[in-house]
Short mmCIF file of C-alpha atoms and ligand atoms in Angstrom, two decimals:
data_model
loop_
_atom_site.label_atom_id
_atom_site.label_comp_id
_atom_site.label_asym_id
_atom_site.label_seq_id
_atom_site.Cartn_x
_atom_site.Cartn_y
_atom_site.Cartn_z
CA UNK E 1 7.54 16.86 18.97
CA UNK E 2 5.75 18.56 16.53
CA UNK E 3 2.87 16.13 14.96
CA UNK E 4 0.42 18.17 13.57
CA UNK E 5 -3.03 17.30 14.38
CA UNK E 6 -5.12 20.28 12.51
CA UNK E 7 -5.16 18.75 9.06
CA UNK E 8 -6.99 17.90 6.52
CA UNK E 9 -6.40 14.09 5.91
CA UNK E 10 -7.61 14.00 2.30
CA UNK E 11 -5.05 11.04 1.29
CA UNK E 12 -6.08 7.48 0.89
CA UNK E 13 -5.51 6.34 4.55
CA UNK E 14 -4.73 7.17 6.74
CA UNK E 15 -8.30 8.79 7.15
CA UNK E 16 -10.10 10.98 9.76
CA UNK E 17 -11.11 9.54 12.76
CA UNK E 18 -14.42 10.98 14.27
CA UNK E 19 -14.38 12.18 17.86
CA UNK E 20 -16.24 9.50 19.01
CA UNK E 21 -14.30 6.52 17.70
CA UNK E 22 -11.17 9.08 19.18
CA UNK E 23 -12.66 8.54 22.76
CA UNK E 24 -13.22 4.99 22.28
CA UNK E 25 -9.19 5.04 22.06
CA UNK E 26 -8.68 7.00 24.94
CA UNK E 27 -10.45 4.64 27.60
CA UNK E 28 -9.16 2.39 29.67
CA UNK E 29 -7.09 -0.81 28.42
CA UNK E 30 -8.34 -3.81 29.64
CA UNK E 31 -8.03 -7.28 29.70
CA UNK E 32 -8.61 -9.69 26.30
CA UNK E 33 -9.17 -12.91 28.39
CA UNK E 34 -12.26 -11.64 29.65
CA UNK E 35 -16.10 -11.58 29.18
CA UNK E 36 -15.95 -8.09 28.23
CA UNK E 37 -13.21 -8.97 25.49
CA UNK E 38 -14.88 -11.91 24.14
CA UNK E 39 -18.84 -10.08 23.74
CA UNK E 40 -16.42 -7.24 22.45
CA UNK E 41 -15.18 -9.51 19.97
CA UNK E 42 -18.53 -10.96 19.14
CA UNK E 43 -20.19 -7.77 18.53
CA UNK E 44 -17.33 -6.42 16.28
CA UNK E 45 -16.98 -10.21 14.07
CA UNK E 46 -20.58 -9.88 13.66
CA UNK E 47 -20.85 -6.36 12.11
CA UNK E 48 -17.53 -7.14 9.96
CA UNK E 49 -19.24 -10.15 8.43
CA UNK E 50 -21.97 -7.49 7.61
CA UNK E 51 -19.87 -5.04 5.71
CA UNK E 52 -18.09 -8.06 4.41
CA UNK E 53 -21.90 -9.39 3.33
CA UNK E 54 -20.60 -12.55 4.38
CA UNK E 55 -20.96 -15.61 6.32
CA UNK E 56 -17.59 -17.00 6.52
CA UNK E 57 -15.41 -16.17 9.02
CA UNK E 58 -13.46 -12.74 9.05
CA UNK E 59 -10.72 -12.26 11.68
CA UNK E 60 -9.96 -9.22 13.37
CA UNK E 61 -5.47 -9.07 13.37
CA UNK E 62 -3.41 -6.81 15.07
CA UNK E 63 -0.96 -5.59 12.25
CA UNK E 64 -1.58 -3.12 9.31
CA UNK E 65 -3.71 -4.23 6.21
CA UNK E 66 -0.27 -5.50 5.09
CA UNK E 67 -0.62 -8.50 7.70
CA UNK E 68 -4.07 -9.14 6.46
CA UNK E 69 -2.93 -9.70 2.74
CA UNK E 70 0.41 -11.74 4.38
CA UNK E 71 -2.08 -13.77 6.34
CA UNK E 72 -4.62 -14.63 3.08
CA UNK E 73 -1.84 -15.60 0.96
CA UNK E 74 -0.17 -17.75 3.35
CA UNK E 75 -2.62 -19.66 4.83
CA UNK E 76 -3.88 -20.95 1.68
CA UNK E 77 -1.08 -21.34 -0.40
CA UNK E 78 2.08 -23.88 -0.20
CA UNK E 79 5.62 -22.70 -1.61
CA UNK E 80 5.46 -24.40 -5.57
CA UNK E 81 1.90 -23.38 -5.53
CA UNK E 82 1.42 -21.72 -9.02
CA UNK E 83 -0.73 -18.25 -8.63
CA UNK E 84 -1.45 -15.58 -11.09
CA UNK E 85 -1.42 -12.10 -9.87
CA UNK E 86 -2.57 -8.99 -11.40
CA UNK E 87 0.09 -6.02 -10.92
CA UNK E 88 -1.50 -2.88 -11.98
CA UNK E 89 0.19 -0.82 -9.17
CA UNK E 90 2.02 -0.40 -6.33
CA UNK E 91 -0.24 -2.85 -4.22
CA UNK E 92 -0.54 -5.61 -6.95
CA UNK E 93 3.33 -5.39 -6.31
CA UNK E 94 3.48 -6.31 -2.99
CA UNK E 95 1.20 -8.76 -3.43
CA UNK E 96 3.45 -10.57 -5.83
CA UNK E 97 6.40 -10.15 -3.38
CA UNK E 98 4.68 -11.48 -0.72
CA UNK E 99 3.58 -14.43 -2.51
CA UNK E 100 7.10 -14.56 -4.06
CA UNK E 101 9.10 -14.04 -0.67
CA UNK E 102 7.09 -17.41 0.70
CA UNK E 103 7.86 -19.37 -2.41
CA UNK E 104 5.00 -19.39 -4.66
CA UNK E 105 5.55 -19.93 -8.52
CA UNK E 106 4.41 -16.54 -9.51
CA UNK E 107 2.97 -15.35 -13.23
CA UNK E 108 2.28 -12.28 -13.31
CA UNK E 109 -0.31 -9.99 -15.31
CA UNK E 110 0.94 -7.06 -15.83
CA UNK E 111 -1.64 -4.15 -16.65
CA UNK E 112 -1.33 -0.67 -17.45
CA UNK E 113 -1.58 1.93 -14.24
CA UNK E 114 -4.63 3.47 -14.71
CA UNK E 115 -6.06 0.26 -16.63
CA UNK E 116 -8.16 -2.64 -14.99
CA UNK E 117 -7.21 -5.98 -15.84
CA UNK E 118 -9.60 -7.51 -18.78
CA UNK E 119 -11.58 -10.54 -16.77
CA UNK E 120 -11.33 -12.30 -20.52
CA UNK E 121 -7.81 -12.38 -20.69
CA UNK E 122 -7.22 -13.12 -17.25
CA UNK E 123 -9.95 -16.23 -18.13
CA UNK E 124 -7.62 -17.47 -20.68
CA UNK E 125 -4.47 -16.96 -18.72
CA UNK E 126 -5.93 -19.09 -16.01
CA UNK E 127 -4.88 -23.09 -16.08
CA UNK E 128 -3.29 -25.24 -13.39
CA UNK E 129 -3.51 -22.05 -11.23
CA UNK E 130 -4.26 -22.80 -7.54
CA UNK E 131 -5.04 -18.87 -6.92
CA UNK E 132 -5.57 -15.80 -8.49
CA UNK E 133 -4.55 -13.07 -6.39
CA UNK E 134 -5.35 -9.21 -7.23
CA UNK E 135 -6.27 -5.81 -5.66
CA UNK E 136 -9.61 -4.73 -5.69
CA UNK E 137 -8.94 -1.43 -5.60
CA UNK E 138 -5.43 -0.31 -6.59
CA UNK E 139 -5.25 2.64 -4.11
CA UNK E 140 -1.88 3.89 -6.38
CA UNK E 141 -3.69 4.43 -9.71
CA UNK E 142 -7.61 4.93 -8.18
CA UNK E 143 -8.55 1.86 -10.18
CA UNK E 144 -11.43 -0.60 -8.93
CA UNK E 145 -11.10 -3.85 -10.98
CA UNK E 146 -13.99 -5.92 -11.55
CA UNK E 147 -13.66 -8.23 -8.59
CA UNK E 148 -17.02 -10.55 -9.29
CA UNK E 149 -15.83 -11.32 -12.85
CA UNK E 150 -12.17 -11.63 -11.68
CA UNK E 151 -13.37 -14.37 -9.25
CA UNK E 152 -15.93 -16.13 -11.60
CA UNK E 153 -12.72 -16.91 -13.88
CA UNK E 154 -11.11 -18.41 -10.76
CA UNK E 155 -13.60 -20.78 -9.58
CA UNK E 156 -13.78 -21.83 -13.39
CA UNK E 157 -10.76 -23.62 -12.96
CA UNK E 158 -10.91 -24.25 -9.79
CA UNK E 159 -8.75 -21.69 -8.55
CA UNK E 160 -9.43 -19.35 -5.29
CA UNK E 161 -9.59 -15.85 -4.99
CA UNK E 162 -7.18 -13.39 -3.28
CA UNK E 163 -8.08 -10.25 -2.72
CA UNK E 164 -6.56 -6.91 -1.34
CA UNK E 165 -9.64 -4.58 -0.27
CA UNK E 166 -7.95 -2.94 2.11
CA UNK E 167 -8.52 0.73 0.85
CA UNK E 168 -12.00 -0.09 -0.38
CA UNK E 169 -13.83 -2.38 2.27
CA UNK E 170 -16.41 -0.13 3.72
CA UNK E 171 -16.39 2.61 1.60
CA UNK E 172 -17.95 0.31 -1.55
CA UNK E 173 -20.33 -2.66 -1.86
CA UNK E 174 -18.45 -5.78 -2.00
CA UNK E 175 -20.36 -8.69 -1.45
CA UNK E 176 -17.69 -11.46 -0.15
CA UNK E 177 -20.29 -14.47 -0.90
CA UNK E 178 -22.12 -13.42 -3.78
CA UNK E 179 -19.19 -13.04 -6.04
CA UNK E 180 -17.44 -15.96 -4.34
CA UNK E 181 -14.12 -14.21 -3.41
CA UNK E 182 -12.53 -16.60 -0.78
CA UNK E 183 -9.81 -14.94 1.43
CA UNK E 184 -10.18 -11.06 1.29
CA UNK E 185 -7.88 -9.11 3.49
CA UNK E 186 -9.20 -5.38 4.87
CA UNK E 187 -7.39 -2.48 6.94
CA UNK E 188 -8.70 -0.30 9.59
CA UNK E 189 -7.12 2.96 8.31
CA UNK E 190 -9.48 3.77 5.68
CA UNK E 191 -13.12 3.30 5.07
CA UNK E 192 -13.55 2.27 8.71
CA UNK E 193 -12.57 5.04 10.06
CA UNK E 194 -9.87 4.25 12.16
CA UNK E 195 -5.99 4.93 12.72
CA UNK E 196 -3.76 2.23 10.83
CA UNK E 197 -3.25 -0.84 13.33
CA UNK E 198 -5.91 -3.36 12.79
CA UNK E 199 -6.56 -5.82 9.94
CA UNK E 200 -9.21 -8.32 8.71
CA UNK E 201 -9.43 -11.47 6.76
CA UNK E 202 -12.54 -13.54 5.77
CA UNK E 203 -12.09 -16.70 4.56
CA UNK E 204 -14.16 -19.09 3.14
CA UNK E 205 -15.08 -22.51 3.26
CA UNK E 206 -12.68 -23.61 -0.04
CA UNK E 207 -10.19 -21.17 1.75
CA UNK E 208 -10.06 -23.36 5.13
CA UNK E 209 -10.10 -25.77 2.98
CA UNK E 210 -6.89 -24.95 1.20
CA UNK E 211 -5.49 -23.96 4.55
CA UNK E 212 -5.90 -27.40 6.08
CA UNK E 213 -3.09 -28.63 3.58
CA UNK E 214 -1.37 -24.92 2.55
CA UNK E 215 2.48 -25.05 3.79
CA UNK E 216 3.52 -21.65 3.26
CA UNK E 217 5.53 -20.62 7.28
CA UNK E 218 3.34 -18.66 9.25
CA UNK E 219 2.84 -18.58 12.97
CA UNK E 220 1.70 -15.03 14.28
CA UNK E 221 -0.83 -14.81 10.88
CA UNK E 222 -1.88 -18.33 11.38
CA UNK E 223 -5.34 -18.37 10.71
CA UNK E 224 -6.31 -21.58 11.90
CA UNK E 225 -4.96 -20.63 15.24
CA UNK E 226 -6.94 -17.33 14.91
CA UNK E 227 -9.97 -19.14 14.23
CA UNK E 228 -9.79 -21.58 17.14
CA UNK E 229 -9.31 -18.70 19.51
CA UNK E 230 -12.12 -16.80 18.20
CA UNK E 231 -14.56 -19.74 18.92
CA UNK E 232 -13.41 -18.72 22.89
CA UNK E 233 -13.72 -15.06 22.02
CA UNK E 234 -10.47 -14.72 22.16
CA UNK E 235 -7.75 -13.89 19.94
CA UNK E 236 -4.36 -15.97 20.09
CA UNK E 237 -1.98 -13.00 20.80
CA UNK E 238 -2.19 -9.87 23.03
CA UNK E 239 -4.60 -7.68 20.57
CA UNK E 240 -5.12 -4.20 20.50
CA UNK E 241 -8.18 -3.95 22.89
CA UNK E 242 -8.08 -0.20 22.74
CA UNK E 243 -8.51 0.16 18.75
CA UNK E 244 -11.08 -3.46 18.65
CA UNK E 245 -13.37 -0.91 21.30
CA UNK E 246 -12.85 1.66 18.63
CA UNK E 247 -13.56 -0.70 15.82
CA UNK E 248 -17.10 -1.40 17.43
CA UNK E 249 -17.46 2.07 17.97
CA UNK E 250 -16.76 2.52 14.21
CA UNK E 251 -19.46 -0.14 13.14
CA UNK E 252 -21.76 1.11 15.18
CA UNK E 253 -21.46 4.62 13.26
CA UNK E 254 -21.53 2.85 10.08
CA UNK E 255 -24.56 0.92 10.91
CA UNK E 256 -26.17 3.93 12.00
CA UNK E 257 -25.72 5.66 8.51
CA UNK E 258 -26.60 2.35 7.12
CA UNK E 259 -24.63 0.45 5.07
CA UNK E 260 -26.20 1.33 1.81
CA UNK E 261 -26.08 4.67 2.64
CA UNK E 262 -22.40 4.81 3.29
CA UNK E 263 -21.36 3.10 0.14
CA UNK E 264 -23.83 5.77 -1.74
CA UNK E 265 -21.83 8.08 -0.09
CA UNK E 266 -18.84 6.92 -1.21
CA UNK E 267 -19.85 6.88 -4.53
CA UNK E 268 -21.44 10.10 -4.59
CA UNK E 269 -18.11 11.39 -3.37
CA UNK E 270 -16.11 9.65 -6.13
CA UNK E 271 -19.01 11.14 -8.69
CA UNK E 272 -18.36 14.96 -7.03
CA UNK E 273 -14.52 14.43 -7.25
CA UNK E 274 -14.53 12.95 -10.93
CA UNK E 275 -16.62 15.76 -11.88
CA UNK E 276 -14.74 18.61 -10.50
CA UNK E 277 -11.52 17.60 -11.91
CA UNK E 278 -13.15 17.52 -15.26
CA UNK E 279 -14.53 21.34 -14.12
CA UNK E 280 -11.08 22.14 -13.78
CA UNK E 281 -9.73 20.98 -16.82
CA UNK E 282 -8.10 18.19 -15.39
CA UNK E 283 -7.48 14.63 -16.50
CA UNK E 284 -8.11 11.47 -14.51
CA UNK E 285 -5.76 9.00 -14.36
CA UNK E 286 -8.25 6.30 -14.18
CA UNK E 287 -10.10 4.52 -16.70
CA UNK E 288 -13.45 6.07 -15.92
CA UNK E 289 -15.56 2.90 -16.28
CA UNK E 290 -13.04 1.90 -13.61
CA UNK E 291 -12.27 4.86 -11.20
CA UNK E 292 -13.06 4.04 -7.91
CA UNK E 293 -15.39 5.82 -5.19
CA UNK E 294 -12.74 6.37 -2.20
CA UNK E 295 -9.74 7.39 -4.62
CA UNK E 296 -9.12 9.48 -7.28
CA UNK E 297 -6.08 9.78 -9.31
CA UNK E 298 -5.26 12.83 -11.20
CA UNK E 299 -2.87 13.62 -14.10
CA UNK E 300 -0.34 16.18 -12.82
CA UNK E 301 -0.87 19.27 -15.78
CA UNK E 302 1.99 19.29 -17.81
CA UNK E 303 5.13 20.58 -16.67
CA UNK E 304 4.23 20.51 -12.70
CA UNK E 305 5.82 18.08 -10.66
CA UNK E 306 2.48 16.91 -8.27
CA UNK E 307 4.98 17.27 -5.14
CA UNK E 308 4.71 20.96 -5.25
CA UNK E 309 0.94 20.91 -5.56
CA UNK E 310 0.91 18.46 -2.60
CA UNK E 311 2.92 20.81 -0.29
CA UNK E 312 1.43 23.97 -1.43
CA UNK E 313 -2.03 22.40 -0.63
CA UNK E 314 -0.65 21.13 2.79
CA UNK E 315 1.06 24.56 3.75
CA UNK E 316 -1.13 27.15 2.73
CA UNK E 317 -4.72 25.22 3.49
CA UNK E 318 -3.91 22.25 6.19
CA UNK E 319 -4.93 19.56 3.86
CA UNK E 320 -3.23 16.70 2.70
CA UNK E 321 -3.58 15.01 -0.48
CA UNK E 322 -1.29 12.61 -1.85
CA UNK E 323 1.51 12.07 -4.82
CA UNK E 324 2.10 9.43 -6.98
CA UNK E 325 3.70 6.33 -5.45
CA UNK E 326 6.76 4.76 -7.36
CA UNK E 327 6.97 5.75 -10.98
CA UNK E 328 4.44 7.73 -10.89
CA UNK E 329 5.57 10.21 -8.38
CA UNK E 330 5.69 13.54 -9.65
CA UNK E 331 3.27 12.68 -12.40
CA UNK E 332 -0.17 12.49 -10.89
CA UNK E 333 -1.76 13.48 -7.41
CA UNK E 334 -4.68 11.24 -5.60
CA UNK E 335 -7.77 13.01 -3.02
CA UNK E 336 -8.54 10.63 -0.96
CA UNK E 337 -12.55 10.54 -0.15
CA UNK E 338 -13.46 7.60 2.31
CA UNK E 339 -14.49 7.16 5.78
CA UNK E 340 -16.20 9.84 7.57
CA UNK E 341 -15.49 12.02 4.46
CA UNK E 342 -18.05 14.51 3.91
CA UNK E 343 -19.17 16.66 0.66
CA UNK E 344 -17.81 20.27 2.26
CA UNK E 345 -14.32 18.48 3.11
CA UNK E 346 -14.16 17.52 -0.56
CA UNK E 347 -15.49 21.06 -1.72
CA UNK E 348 -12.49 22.27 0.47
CA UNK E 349 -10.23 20.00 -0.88
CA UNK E 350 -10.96 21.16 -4.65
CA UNK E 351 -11.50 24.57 -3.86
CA UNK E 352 -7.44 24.54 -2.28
CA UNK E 353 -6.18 22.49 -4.78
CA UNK E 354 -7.46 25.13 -7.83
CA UNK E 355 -6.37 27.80 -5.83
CA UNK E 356 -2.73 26.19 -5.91
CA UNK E 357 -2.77 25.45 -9.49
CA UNK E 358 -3.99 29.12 -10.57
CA UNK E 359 -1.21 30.21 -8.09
CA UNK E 360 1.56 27.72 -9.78
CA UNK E 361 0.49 29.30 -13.25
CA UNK E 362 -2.07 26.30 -14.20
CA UNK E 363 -5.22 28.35 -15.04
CA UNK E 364 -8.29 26.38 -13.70
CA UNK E 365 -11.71 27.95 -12.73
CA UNK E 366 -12.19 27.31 -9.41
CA UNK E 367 -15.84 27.81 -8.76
CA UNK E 368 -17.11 25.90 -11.66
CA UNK E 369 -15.17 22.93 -10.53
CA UNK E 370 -16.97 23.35 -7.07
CA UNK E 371 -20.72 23.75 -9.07
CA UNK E 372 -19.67 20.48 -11.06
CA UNK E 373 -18.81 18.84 -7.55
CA UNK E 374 -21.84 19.87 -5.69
CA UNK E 375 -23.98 18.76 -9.04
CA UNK E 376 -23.05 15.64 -8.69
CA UNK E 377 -22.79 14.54 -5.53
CA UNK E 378 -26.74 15.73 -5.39
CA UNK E 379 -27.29 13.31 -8.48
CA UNK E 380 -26.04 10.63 -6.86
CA UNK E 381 -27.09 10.93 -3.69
CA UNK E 382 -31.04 11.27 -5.69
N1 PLP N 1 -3.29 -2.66 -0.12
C1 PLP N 1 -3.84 -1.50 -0.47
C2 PLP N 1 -4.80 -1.49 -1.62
C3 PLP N 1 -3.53 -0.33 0.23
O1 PLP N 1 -4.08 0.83 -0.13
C4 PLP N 1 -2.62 -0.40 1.30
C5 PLP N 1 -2.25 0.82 2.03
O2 PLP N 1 -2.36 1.92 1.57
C6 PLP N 1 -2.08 -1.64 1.62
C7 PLP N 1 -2.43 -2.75 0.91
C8 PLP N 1 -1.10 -1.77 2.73
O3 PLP N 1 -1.73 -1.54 3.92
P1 PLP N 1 -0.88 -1.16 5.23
O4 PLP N 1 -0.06 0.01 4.86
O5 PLP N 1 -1.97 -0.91 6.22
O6 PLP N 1 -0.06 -2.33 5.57
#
């Protein structure tokens, strides 16, 4: 087997995984009907609620942030249920085939890549709905919709929120309770730091609500189950003790930065990338009121496919960025900048990538795009 572990992960999840949430993997199984399990448990709810800034209930899954979103849509929802779900992207896609797969009368917005969804029209689109569901952060494009206003429109008509964070939850500020989002789905392989394999779901008191009555199948993602078993600190299947020690591990990290601090970060990571690629000449794909802090999409220069760039990156640097997903592979390439991300593995990251476009015949000027990078990141950070 040849997996190699000396790169670069500079895509948008998975991330890097710091040494010490590495050992944390490496210990000792052990069991998850136990006292250690359940203050395990405790200790990692209660920091989730806190990057959550929440006090509902979030729910720590075994299964990829995939499960997570499969879980909030279908323990809330009944098949004929009428939702309305924005699809600016590859993610707002499978969240309309999950919710069509279990049955749900589906209307879909449809908004450009690159775009966010307007939080008027969505207003007026809204009726009868009995959710809205949408991605908070469309980790194809590198667009961060405006999840607060989004949710407002919901709860206007009495609606509930649905929302994907998986590849932003941890890496920005989203503040579950204050903008009212009700059953928000998260993944371990990206701002927290983590391999892919865990997956968490808050849900709030109109979401248990819904979920008393909701009749969309579920049994391994049922999260009234989930929430009975967490009362014993337990969880109702076999979990993955290994990567839950990790997870605390993680949040301990996090907390140790401090929250605020890590979501500065973040954005003064997003600020460095934004401001190298406009150093280089480059276009974002984003709308940049919109372009989020832990991914940023680029427009491929005209006439190179962004595959070549990817692998020339990869080969000649160890570094991995990513393509486009879906139509728009080829056509733009995405850096990934969350998690333990630092400024110098960004620098690296922009210094390889002009170094590949020069080489490919795209003339870009590599150290201004750096200067632009570290400029900004300083005047973010204050
Ligand atoms: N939603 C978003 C926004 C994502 O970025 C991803 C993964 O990249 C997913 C959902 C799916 O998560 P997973 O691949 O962990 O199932």
């Amino acid at each position: 087997m040849n997996i190699p572990d000396d790169i670069l992960l500079m895509i948008p999840g998975p991330t890097n995984v710091p040494p010490q949430v590495l050992d944390a993997l490496g210990s000792p199984s052990f069991y998850h009907r136990g006292a250690a399990f359940k203050e395990l448990l405790e200790v990692c709810t209660e920091g989730l609620k806190k990057v959550y800034q929440t006090a509902n209930d979030v729910l720590i899954l075994t299964s990829s942030g995939s499960g997570a979103v499969e879980a909030a849509i279908v323990n809330v929802l009944s098949p004929g249920d009428k939702v309305l779900v924005i699809e600016g992207g590859k993610f707002g896609e499978r969240m309309k085939d999950i919710a069509m797969t279990f049955g749900a009368e589906v209307e879909v917005l449809p908004v450009e890549p690159g775009r966010a969804a307007d939080p008027e029209v969505v207003r007026r689109l809204l009726s009868d709905h009995k959710a809205l569901l949408f991605v908070q952060n469309e980790t194809s494009t590198g667009v961060r919709q405006d999840a607060d206003l989004l949710a407002a429109a919901a709860r206007e008509v009495g609606a509930l929120s649905v929302v994907d964070t998986v590849s932003s939850m941890g890496g920005m500020s989203i503040p579950v309770d204050e903008w009212g989002l009700d059953a928000v789905a998260a993944g371990s392989q990206k701002a927290f730091m983590l391999p892919p394999g865990l997956a968490f779901v808050s849900m709030s008191e109109k979401a248990w609500e819904a979920a008393a009555s909701a009749r969309m199948p579920r049994a391994y993602f049922d999260l009234v189950a989930a929430r009975k078993s967490l009362a014993k600190g337990q969880t109702p299947w076999t979990p993955n003790v290994n990567m839950i020690r990790a997870l605390a591990v993680s949040l301990e990290l996090i907390f140790a930065e401090g929250l605020e601090n890590v979501w500065r970060r973040h954005h003064a990571l997003g600020e460095a990338c934004r401001a190298a690629v406009d150093a280089l000449g480059l276009r974002l794909f984003a709308d940049r009121e919109h372009a989020s802090d832990v991914v940023t999409a680029v427009h491929s220069p005209d006439g190179l496919d962004s595959k070549e760039l990817v692998s020339r990156v990869r080969d000649n640097h160890k570094i991995l960025i990513s393509g486009g997903q879906g139509e728009l592979a080829g056509k733009i390439f995405r850096i990934g900048h969350m998690g333990c991300c630092q400024l110098d593995d960004l620098l690296r990251t922009i210094e390889a990538t002009a170094i590949e476009l020069n080489a490919l015949g795209f003339a870009c000027a590599a150290q201004e795009g750096l200067a632009a990078a570290r400029a900004a990141y300083q005047a973010a950070m204050g």
